[in-house]
CSV table of C-alpha atoms in Angstrom, one decimal:
chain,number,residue,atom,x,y,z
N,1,UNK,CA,-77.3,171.0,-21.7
N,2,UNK,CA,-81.0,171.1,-22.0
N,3,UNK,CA,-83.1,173.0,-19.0
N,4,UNK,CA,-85.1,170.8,-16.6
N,5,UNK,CA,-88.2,170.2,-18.0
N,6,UNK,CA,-91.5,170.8,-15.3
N,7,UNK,CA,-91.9,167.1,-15.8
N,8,UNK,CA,-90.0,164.1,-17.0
N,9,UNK,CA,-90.3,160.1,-16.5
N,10,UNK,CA,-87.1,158.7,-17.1
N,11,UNK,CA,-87.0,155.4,-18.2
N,12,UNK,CA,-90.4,153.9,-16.6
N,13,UNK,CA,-91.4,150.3,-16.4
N,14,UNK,CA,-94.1,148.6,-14.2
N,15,UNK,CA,-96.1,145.5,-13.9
N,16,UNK,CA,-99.2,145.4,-11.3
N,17,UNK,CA,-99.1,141.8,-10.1
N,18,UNK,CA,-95.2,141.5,-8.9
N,19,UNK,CA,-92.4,140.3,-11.3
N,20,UNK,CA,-94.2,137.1,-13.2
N,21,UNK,CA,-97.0,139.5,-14.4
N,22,UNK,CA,-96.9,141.3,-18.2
N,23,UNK,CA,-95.1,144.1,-18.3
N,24,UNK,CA,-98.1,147.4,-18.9
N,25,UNK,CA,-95.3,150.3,-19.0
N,26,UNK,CA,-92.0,149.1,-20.4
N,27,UNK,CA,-89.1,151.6,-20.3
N,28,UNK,CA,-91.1,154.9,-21.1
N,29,UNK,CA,-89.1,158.2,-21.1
N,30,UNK,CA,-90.4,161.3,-21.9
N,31,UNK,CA,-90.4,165.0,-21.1
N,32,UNK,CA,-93.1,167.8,-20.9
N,33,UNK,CA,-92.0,171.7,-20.9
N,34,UNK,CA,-93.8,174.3,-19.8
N,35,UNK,CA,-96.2,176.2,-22.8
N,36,UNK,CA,-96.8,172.4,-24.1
N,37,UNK,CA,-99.5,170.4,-24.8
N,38,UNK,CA,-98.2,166.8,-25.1
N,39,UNK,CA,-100.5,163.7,-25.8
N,40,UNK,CA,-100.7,160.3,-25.0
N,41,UNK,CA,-102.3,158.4,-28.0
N,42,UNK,CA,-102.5,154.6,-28.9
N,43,UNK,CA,-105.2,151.9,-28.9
N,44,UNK,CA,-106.9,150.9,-25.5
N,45,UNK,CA,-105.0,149.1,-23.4
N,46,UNK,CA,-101.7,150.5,-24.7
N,47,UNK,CA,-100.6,151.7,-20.7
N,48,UNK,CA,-101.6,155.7,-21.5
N,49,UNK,CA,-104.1,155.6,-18.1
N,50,UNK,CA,-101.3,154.0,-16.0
N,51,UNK,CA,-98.6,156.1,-17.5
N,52,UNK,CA,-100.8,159.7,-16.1
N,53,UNK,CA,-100.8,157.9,-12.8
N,54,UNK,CA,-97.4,157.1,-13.0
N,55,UNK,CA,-96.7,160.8,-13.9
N,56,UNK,CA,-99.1,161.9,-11.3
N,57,UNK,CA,-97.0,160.2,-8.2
N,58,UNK,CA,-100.3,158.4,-7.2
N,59,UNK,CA,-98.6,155.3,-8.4
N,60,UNK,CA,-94.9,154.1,-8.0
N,61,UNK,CA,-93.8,152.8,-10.8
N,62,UNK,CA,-91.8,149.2,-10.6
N,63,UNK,CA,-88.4,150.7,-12.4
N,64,UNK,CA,-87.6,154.1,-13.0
N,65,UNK,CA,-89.4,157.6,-11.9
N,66,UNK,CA,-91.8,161.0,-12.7
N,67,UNK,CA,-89.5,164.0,-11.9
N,68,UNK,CA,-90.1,167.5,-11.2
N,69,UNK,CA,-88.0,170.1,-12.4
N,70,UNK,CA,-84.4,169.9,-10.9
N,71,UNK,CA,-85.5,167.9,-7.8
N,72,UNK,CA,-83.9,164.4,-7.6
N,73,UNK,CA,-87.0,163.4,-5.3
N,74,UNK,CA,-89.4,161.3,-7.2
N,75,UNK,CA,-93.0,162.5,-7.3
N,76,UNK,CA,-94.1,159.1,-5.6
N,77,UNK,CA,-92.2,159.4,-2.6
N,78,UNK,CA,-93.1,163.1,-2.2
N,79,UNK,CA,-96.1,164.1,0.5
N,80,UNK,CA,-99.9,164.7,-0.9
N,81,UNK,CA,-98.8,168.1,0.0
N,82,UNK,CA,-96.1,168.8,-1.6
N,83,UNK,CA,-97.1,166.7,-4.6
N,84,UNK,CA,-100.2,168.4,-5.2
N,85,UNK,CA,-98.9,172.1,-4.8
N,86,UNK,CA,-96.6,170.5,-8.3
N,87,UNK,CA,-99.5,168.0,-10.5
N,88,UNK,CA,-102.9,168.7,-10.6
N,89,UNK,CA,-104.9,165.9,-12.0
N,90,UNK,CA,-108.2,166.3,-14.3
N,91,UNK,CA,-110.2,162.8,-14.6
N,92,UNK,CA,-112.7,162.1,-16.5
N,93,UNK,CA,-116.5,164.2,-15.5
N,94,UNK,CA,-117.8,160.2,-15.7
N,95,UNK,CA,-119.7,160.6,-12.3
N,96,UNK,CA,-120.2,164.1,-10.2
N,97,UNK,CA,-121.9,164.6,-7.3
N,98,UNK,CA,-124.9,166.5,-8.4
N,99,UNK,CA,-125.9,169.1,-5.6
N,100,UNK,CA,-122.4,170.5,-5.3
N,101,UNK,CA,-122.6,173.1,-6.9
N,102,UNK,CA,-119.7,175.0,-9.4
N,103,UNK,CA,-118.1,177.5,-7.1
N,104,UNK,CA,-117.5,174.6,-4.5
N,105,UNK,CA,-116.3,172.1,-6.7
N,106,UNK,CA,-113.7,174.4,-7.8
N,107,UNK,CA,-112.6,175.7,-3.9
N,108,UNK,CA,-111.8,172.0,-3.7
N,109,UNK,CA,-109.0,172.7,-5.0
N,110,UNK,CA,-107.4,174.8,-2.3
N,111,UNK,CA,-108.0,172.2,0.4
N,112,UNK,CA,-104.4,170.6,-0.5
N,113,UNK,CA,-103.0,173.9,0.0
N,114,UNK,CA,-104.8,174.6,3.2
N,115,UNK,CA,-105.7,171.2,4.8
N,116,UNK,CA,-109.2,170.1,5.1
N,117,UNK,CA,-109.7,171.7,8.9
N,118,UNK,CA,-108.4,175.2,8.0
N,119,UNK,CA,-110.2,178.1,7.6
N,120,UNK,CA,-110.5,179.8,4.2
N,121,UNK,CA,-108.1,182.3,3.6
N,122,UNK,CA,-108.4,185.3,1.1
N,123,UNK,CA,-105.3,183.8,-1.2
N,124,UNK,CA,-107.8,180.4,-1.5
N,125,UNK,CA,-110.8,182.8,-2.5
N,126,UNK,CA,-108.6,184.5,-5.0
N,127,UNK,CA,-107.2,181.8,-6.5
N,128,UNK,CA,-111.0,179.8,-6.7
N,129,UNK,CA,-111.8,183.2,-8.0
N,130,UNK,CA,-109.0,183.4,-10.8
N,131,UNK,CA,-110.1,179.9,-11.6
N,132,UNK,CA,-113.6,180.4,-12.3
N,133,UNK,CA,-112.8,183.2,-14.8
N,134,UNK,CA,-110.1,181.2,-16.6
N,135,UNK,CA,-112.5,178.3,-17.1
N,136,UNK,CA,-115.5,180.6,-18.0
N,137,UNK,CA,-118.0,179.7,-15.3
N,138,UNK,CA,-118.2,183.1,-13.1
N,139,UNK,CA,-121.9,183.1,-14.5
N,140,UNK,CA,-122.5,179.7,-13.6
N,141,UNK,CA,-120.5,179.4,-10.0
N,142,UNK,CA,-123.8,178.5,-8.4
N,143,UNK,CA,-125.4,176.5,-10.4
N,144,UNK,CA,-125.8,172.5,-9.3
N,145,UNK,CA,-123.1,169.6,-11.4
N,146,UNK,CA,-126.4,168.0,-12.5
N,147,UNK,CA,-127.6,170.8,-13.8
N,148,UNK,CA,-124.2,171.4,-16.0
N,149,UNK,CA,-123.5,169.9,-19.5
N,150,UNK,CA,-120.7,167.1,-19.7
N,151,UNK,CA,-118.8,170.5,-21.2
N,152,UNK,CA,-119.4,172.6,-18.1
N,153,UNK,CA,-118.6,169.7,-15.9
N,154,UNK,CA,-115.3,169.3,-17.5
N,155,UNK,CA,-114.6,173.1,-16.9
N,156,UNK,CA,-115.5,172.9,-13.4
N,157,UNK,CA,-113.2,169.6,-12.7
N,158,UNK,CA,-110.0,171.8,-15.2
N,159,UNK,CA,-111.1,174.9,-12.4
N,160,UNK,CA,-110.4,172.7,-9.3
N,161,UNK,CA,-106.9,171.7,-11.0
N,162,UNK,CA,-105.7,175.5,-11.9
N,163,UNK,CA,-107.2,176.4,-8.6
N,164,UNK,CA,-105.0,174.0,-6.4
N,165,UNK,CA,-101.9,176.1,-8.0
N,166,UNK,CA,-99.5,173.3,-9.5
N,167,UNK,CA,-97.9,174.2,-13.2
N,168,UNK,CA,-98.6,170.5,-14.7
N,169,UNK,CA,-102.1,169.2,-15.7
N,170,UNK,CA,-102.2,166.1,-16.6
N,171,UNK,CA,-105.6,165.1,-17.8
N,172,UNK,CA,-107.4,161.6,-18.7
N,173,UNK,CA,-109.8,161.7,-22.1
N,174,UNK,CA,-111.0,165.2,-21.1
N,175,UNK,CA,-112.9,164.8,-24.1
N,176,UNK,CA,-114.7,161.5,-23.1
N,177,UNK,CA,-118.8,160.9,-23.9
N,178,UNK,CA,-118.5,165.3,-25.2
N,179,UNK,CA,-120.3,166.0,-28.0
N,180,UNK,CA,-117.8,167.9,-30.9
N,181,UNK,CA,-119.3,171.5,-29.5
N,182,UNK,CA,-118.0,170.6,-26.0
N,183,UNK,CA,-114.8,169.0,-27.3
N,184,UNK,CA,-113.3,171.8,-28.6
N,185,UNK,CA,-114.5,174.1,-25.9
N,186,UNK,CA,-112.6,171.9,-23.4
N,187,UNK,CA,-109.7,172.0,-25.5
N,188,UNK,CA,-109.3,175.4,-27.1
N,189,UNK,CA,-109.2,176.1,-22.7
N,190,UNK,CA,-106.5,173.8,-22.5
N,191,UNK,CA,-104.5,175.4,-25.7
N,192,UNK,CA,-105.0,178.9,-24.3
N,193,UNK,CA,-103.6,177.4,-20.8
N,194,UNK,CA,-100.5,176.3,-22.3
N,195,UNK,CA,-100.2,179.4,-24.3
N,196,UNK,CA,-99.6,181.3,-21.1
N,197,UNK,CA,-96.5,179.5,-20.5
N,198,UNK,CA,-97.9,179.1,-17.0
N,199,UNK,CA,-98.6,175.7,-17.4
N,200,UNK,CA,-97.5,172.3,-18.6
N,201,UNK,CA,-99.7,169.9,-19.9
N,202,UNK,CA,-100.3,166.1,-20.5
N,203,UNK,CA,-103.2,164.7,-21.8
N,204,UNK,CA,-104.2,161.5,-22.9
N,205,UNK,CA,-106.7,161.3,-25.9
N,206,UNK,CA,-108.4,159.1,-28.5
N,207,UNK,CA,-109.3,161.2,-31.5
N,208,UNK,CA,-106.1,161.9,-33.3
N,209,UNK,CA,-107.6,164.4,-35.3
N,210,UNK,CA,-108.1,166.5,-32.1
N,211,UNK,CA,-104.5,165.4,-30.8
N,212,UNK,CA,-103.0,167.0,-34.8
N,213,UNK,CA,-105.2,170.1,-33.7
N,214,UNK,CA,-104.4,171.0,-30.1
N,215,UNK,CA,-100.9,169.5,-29.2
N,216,UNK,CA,-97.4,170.1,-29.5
N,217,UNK,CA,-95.8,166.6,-28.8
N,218,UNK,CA,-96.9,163.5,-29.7
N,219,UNK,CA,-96.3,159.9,-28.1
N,220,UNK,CA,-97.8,156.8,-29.7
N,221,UNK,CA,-98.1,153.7,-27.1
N,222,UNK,CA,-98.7,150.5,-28.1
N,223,UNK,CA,-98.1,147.2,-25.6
N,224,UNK,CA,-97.1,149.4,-22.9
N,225,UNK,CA,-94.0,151.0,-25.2
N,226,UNK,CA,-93.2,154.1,-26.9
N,227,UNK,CA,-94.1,153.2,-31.0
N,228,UNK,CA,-93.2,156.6,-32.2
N,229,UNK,CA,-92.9,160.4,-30.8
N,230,UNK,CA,-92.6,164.0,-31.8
N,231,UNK,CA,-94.8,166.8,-33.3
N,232,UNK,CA,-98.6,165.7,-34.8
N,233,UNK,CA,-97.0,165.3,-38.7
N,234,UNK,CA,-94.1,162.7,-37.6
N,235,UNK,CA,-96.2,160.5,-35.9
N,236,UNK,CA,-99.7,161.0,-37.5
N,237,UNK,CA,-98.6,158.9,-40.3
N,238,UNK,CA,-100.0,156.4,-42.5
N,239,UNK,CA,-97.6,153.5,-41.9
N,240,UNK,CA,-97.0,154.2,-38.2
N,241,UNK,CA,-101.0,154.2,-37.7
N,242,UNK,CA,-102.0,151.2,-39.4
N,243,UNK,CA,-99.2,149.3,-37.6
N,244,UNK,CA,-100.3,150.5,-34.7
N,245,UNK,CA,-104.0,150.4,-34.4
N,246,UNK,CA,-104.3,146.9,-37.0
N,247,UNK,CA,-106.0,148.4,-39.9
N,248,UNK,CA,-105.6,151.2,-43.1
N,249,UNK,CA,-105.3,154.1,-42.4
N,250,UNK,CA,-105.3,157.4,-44.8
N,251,UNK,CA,-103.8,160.8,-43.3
N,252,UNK,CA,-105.2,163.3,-45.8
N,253,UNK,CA,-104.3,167.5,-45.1
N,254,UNK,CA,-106.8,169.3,-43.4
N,255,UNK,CA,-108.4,171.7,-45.8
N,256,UNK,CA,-108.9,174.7,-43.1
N,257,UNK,CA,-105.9,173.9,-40.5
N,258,UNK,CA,-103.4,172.3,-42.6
N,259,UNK,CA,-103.1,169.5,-39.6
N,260,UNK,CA,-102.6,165.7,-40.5
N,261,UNK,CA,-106.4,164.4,-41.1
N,262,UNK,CA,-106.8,160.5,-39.6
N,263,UNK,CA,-109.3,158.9,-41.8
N,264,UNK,CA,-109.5,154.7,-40.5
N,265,UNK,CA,-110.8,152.8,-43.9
N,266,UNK,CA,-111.9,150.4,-41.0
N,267,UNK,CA,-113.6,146.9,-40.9
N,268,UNK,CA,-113.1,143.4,-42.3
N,269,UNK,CA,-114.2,143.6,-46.0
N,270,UNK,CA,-116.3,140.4,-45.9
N,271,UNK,CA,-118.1,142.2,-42.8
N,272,UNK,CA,-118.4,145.1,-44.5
N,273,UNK,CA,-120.6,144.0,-47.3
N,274,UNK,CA,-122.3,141.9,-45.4
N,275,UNK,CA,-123.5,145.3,-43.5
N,276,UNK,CA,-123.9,147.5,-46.8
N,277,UNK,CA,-126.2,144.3,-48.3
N,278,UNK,CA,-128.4,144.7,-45.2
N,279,UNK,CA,-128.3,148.3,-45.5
N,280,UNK,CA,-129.6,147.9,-49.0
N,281,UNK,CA,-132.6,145.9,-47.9
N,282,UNK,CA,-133.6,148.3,-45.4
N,283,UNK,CA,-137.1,150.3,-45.7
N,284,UNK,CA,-135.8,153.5,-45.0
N,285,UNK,CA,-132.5,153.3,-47.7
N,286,UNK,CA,-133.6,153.7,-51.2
N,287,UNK,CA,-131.3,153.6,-54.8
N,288,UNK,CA,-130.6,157.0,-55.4
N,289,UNK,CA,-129.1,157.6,-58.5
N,290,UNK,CA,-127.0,161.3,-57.6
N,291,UNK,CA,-126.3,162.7,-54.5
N,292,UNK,CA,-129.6,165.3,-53.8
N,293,UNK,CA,-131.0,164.8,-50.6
N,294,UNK,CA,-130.5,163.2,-47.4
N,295,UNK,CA,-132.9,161.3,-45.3
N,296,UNK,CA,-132.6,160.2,-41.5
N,297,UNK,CA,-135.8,158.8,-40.7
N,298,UNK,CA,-135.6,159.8,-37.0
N,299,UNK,CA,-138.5,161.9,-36.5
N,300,UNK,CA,-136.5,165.3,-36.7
N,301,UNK,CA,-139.2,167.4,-38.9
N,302,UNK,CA,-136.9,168.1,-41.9
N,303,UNK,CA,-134.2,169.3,-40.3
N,304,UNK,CA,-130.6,168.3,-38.9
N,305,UNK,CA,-128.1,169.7,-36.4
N,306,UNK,CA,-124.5,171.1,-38.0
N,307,UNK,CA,-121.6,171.4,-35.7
N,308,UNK,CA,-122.4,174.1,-33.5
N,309,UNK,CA,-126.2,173.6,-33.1
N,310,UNK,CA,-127.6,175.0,-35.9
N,311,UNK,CA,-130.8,173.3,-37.5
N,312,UNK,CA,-130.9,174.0,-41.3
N,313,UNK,CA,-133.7,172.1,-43.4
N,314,UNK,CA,-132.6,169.0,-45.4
N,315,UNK,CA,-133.6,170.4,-48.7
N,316,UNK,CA,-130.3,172.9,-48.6
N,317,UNK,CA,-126.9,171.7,-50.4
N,318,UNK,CA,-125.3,172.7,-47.5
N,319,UNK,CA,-126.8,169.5,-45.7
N,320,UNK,CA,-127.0,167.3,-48.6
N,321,UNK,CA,-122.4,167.4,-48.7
N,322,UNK,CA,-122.3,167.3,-45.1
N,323,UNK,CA,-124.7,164.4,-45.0
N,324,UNK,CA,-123.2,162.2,-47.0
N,325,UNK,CA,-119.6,162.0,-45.3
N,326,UNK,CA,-120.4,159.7,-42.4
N,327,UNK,CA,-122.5,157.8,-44.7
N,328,UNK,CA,-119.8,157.5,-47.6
N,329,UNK,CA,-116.8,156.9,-45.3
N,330,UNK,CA,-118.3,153.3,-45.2
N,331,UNK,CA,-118.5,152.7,-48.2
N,332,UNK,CA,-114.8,154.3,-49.2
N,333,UNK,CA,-113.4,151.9,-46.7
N,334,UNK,CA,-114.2,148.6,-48.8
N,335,UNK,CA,-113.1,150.0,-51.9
N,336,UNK,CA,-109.7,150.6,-49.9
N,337,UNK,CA,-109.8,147.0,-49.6
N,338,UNK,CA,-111.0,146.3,-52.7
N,339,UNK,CA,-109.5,148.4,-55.3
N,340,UNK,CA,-106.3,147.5,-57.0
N,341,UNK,CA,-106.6,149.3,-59.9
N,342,UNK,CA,-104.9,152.8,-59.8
N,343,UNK,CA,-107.5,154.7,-61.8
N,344,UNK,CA,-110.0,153.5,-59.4
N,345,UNK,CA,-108.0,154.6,-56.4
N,346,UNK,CA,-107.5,158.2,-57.6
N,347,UNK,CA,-111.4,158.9,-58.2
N,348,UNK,CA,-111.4,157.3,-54.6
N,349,UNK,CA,-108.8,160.0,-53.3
N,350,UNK,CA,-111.2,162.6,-55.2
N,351,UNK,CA,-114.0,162.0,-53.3
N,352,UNK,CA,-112.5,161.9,-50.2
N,353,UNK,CA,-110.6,165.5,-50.7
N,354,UNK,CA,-113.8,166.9,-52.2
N,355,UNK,CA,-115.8,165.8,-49.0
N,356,UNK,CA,-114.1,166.5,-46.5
N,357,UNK,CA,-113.4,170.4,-48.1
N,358,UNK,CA,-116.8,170.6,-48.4
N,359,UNK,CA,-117.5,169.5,-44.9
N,360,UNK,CA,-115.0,171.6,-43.6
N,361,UNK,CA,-117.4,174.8,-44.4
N,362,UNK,CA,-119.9,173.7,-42.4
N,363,UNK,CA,-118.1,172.5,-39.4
N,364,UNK,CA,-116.2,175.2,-38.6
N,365,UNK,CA,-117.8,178.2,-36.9
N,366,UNK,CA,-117.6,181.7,-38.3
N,367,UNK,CA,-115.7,183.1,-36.2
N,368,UNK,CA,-112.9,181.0,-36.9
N,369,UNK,CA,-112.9,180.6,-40.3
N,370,UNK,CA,-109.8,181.9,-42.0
N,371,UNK,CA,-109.4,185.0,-43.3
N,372,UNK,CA,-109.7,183.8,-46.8
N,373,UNK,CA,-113.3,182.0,-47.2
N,374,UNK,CA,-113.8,178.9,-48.2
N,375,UNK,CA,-115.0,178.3,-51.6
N,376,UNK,CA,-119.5,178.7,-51.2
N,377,UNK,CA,-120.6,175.0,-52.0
N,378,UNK,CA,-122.4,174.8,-54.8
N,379,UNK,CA,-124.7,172.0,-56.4
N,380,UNK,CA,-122.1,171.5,-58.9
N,381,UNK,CA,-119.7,169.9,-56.2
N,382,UNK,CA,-122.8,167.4,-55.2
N,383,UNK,CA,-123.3,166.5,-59.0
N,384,UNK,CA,-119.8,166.1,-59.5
N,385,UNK,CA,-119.3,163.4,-56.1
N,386,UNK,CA,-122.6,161.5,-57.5
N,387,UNK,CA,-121.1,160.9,-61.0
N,388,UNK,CA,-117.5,160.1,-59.6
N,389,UNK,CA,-119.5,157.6,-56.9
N,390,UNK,CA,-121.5,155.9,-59.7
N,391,UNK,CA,-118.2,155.2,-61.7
N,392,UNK,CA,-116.8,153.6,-58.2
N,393,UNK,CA,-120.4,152.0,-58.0
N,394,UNK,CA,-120.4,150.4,-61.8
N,395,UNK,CA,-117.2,149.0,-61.7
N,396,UNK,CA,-116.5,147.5,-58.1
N,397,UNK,CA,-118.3,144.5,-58.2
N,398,UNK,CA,-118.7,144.3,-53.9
N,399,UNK,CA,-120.3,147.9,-54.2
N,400,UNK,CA,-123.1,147.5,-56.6
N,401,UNK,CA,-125.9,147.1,-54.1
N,402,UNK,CA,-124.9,150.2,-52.1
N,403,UNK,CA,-127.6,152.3,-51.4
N,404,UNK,CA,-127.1,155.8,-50.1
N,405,UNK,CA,-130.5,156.8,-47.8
N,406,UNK,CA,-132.9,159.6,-49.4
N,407,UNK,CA,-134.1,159.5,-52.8
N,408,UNK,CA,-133.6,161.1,-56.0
């Protein structure tokens, strides 16, 4: 017999307008351990926000119940106390009040423990304390919330949670309107909190690639029902993806972490060219015959930003194969949709593995890298993309106005 997991829902079903309304939830079960990371994932509207409120006890679901451990007493019927000395939830940083500043945001936390009229005790200072240094804000515990990036904020609003004591953190798109820097800062913290077997964890997210990174467990929702569950590689899969989400999808193999890699080949194909034809006409996107430079036309003095924040000039390789991916993605998609013919598809499967390789170089910070480097990229990989891309070019009749910006 398996051990009580720190949280379970068992069979959960609710509608929010009594019994003629559409069922949002419809007989979810699920289980999260302690030391796991376990995300919600599925297109919006799919029941993933309602399901974390479920699971918090802040909303009783219409059929079944979130359970704690070995206690038979739903989370919903529990008292605020009680309850919040068990879930601590993490919403979204979408609004903060700006003068609070970090060390009192995070004390917040203890007022559950405490009640709002009772003095502060020096177990509530500890734990605020502990808090603060497992988040990484000691340095910035008195700075103003407006004064924090949508990263810091996060941290602070994760600090409030570990410092109100409960072993399950559920948290809703803690990666919401975060630049990729601040993504995985917020979610390497919540990694390293679930690797102190200290805490269980469920999030809900929208970038699957992050989800095949950071978590354990896996459940796909779609309508309101579980499509698919388990670890990242059962459910990150071609056909379950594009059934769920209404369009292709390719899962390729990261080249650094090995994780499944979610690439969408994405839009309508008749909208598609209508969009690269208007691209073509475009002042600022040119013919260019091979793949050597990239152009942005935003004013940013020859340079661009790499994961990270470094600025590098646009005349280096480096930028000119991590340039083109976003811009190439659009174009791979319609021949997706496009392509029958087999020979065709495989240079398509070339580029793709030979950009996101290179790409993977420059968006992964040093000090992670693996042991083993990367291959160096080289101008030899850009000339090699720009012949395979004109061959895709010449003989796909919907791509021979695409333009790619810059010039030769």
């Amino acid at each position: 017999m398996n051990p009580p997991s720190a949280l379970s829902l068992e069979n959960v079903s609710h509608r929010y307008n009594g019994a003629d309304s559409p069922l949002v939830l419809d007989g979810i079960s699920l289980r999260v351990d302690l030391g796991q990371v376990t995300a919600l994932v599925g297109p919006n509207g799919s029941g993933k926000t309602t399901l974390i409120r479920v699971a918090s006890g802040l909303l009783e679901a219409s059929h079944g119940m979130a359970l704690v451990g070995s206690s038979p007493l739903p989370l919903s019927r529990m008292s605020p106390e009680a309850r919040a000395g068990l879930v601590a939830v993490v919403p979204q940083a979408a609004y903060l009040p700006p003068d609070f500043i970090v060390e009192e945001t995070v004390r917040l936390g203890r007022m559950a423990a405490r009640g709002w009229l009772a003095a502060e005790t020096e177990a509530d200072r500890k734990a605020s304390e502990t808090a603060l240094q497992a988040v990484g804000l000691t340095s910035l515990r008195g700075r103003p919330l407006g004064k924090l990036s949508g990263g810091e904020q996060q941290r602070t609003l994760i600090g409030r949670a570990l410092a109100q004591g409960a072993p399950i953190l559920l948290l809703d798109e803690p990666t919401a309107h975060l630049d990729l820097r601040h993504q995985l800062e917020v979610l390497r913290l919540v990694r390293s909190l679930a690797a102190s077997g200290n805490y269980a964890i469920l999030l809900a997210l929208h970038d699957l690639n992050l989800v095949a990174r950071f978590a354990d467990e896996v459940f796909l929702l779609v309508s309101g029902r579980i499509a698919a569950s388990g670890p990242p590689q059962d459910v990150l899969r071609e056909d379950i993806l594009s059934a769920a989400y209404g369009i292709p999808v390719q899962v390729l193999e990261h080249p650094v972490y090995h994780t499944p890699l979610v690439v969408p080949d994405g839009a309508d194909p008749t909208d598609v060219r209508g969009d690269l034809a208007a691209r073509g006409s475009a002042k600022r996107y040119q013919p260019m015959p091979r793949l050597t430079s990239i152009h942005t036309g935003k004013g940013d003095d020859g340079s661009t930003s790499l994961t990270g924040g470094r600025r590098v000039s646009k005349d280096s390789q480096r930028v000119v194969a991590y340039g083109t991916v976003d811009e190439l993605n659009a174009m791979l998609g319609v021949v997706c949709s496009e392509t029958p013919a087999p020979r065709l598809l495989e240079i398509l499967r070339r580029v793709q593995n030979e950009l996101f390789h290179l790409g993977a170089d420059l968006s992964t910070p040093e000090e992670e890298k693996p042991r083993r480097p990367l291959p160096a990229i080289e101008q030899a990989h850009v000339e090699r993309l720009g012949k395979e891309i004109d061959t895709l070019m010449e003989e796909i009749g919907p791509l021979q106005n695409f333009v790619l910006p810059g010039g030769a």
